Amino acid sequence: LPPFGLDSYRHQPMYCCLVDDRDVSGGGVMFVTEADLVADEDIYPLESRFADALLEPKDAIRSYLPRDPILEAERRQELGLPFLIRRWR
C-alpha cells in the first residue's frame, strides 16, 4: 500500500489502461489506481489490439496522442455526459 494510508488509497483516481500483449497474453484493459502506476520507458511501442484505434504513435517523443474515439469521449465529458468510447471501425 502507498505510504499515505489505506483510506487515501481507496479514494485516489483510477485510470483505464491498455495492457501490453507482452505483459498479459491477449492484452486488454484494466483499471489501475494512481499509486500503482509505474512509468516504463521500454513499453513504446505498445503492443495492444486497441492501440491503433485509440492512440496515434509519435516516434519523436516515444509516446502517443489520442485519436478521434478518445477525443469524442472527452468532448462528451465536457458537456456533462459520461466518458464513453463508442465502437470504432
Short mmCIF file of C-alpha atoms in Angstrom, two decimals:
data_model
loop_
_atom_site.label_atom_id
_atom_site.label_comp_id
_atom_site.label_asym_id
_atom_site.label_seq_id
_atom_site.Cartn_x
_atom_site.Cartn_y
_atom_site.Cartn_z
CA LEU A 1 0.00 0.00 0.00
CA PRO A 2 1.12 3.56 -0.55
CA PRO A 3 2.64 5.34 2.43
CA PHE A 4 -0.32 7.69 2.84
CA GLY A 5 -2.64 5.04 4.27
CA LEU A 6 -5.47 2.76 3.27
CA ASP A 7 -8.18 5.42 3.30
CA SER A 8 -6.26 7.62 0.86
CA TYR A 9 -5.54 4.56 -1.26
CA ARG A 10 -9.26 3.84 -1.67
CA HIS A 11 -10.09 7.43 -2.64
CA GLN A 12 -7.44 8.07 -5.25
CA PRO A 13 -8.10 8.36 -9.00
CA MET A 14 -8.45 5.27 -11.14
CA TYR A 15 -7.04 5.07 -14.66
CA CYS A 16 -8.23 2.87 -17.51
CA CYS A 17 -5.03 1.43 -19.01
CA LEU A 18 -4.30 -0.65 -22.07
CA VAL A 19 -2.40 -3.80 -21.17
CA ASP A 20 0.55 -4.66 -23.39
CA ASP A 21 0.32 -8.09 -25.02
CA ARG A 22 3.89 -8.77 -23.86
CA ASP A 23 2.76 -8.50 -20.23
CA VAL A 24 -0.51 -10.42 -20.46
CA SER A 25 -1.37 -12.76 -23.30
CA GLY A 26 -4.18 -11.14 -25.28
CA GLY A 27 -3.62 -7.76 -23.63
CA GLY A 28 -6.84 -5.98 -22.80
CA VAL A 29 -7.82 -3.16 -20.50
CA MET A 30 -7.59 -2.80 -16.74
CA PHE A 31 -8.31 -0.15 -14.12
CA VAL A 32 -5.31 0.90 -12.05
CA THR A 33 -5.11 3.18 -9.01
CA GLU A 34 -2.83 6.19 -9.32
CA ALA A 35 -0.45 4.84 -6.68
CA ASP A 36 0.03 1.64 -8.72
CA LEU A 37 1.01 3.36 -11.97
CA VAL A 38 4.64 2.88 -12.93
CA ALA A 39 6.35 4.70 -15.78
CA ASP A 40 8.09 2.39 -18.21
CA GLU A 41 10.21 3.90 -20.96
CA ASP A 42 10.69 0.50 -22.61
CA ILE A 43 6.99 -0.01 -23.38
CA TYR A 44 6.98 2.01 -26.62
CA PRO A 45 5.60 0.92 -28.96
CA LEU A 46 2.64 -0.54 -27.11
CA GLU A 47 1.50 -3.93 -28.37
CA SER A 48 -2.28 -3.94 -27.97
CA ARG A 49 -5.18 -4.69 -30.27
CA PHE A 50 -6.72 -1.38 -29.15
CA ALA A 51 -3.69 0.88 -29.64
CA ASP A 52 -4.11 1.65 -33.36
CA ALA A 53 -7.76 2.62 -32.98
CA LEU A 54 -7.32 4.78 -29.88
CA LEU A 55 -3.78 6.15 -29.96
CA GLU A 56 -1.63 7.90 -32.56
CA PRO A 57 2.02 6.95 -32.17
CA LYS A 58 4.57 9.78 -32.02
CA ASP A 59 8.01 8.26 -32.53
CA ALA A 60 9.84 11.54 -31.85
CA ILE A 61 8.63 11.54 -28.24
CA ARG A 62 8.18 7.75 -27.89
CA SER A 63 4.60 8.27 -26.82
CA TYR A 64 1.06 8.60 -28.10
CA LEU A 65 -1.63 11.21 -28.67
CA PRO A 66 -5.34 10.39 -28.51
CA ARG A 67 -7.24 9.53 -31.71
CA ASP A 68 -10.84 10.51 -32.52
CA PRO A 69 -12.65 7.97 -30.28
CA ILE A 70 -10.91 9.36 -27.19
CA LEU A 71 -11.28 12.98 -28.32
CA GLU A 72 -15.00 12.46 -28.90
CA ALA A 73 -15.37 10.90 -25.43
CA GLU A 74 -13.59 13.92 -23.93
CA ARG A 75 -15.98 16.30 -25.74
CA ARG A 76 -18.95 14.36 -24.32
CA GLN A 77 -17.46 14.58 -20.84
CA GLU A 78 -17.04 18.36 -21.16
CA LEU A 79 -20.80 18.56 -21.83
CA GLY A 80 -21.51 16.69 -18.60
CA LEU A 81 -22.11 13.35 -20.32
CA PRO A 82 -20.33 10.10 -19.41
CA PHE A 83 -16.87 9.46 -20.82
CA LEU A 84 -17.81 6.74 -23.26
CA ILE A 85 -15.80 5.35 -26.12
CA ARG A 86 -18.17 4.16 -28.78
CA ARG A 87 -17.42 1.34 -31.17
CA TRP A 88 -14.86 2.15 -33.79
CA ARG A 89 -14.03 0.54 -37.11
#
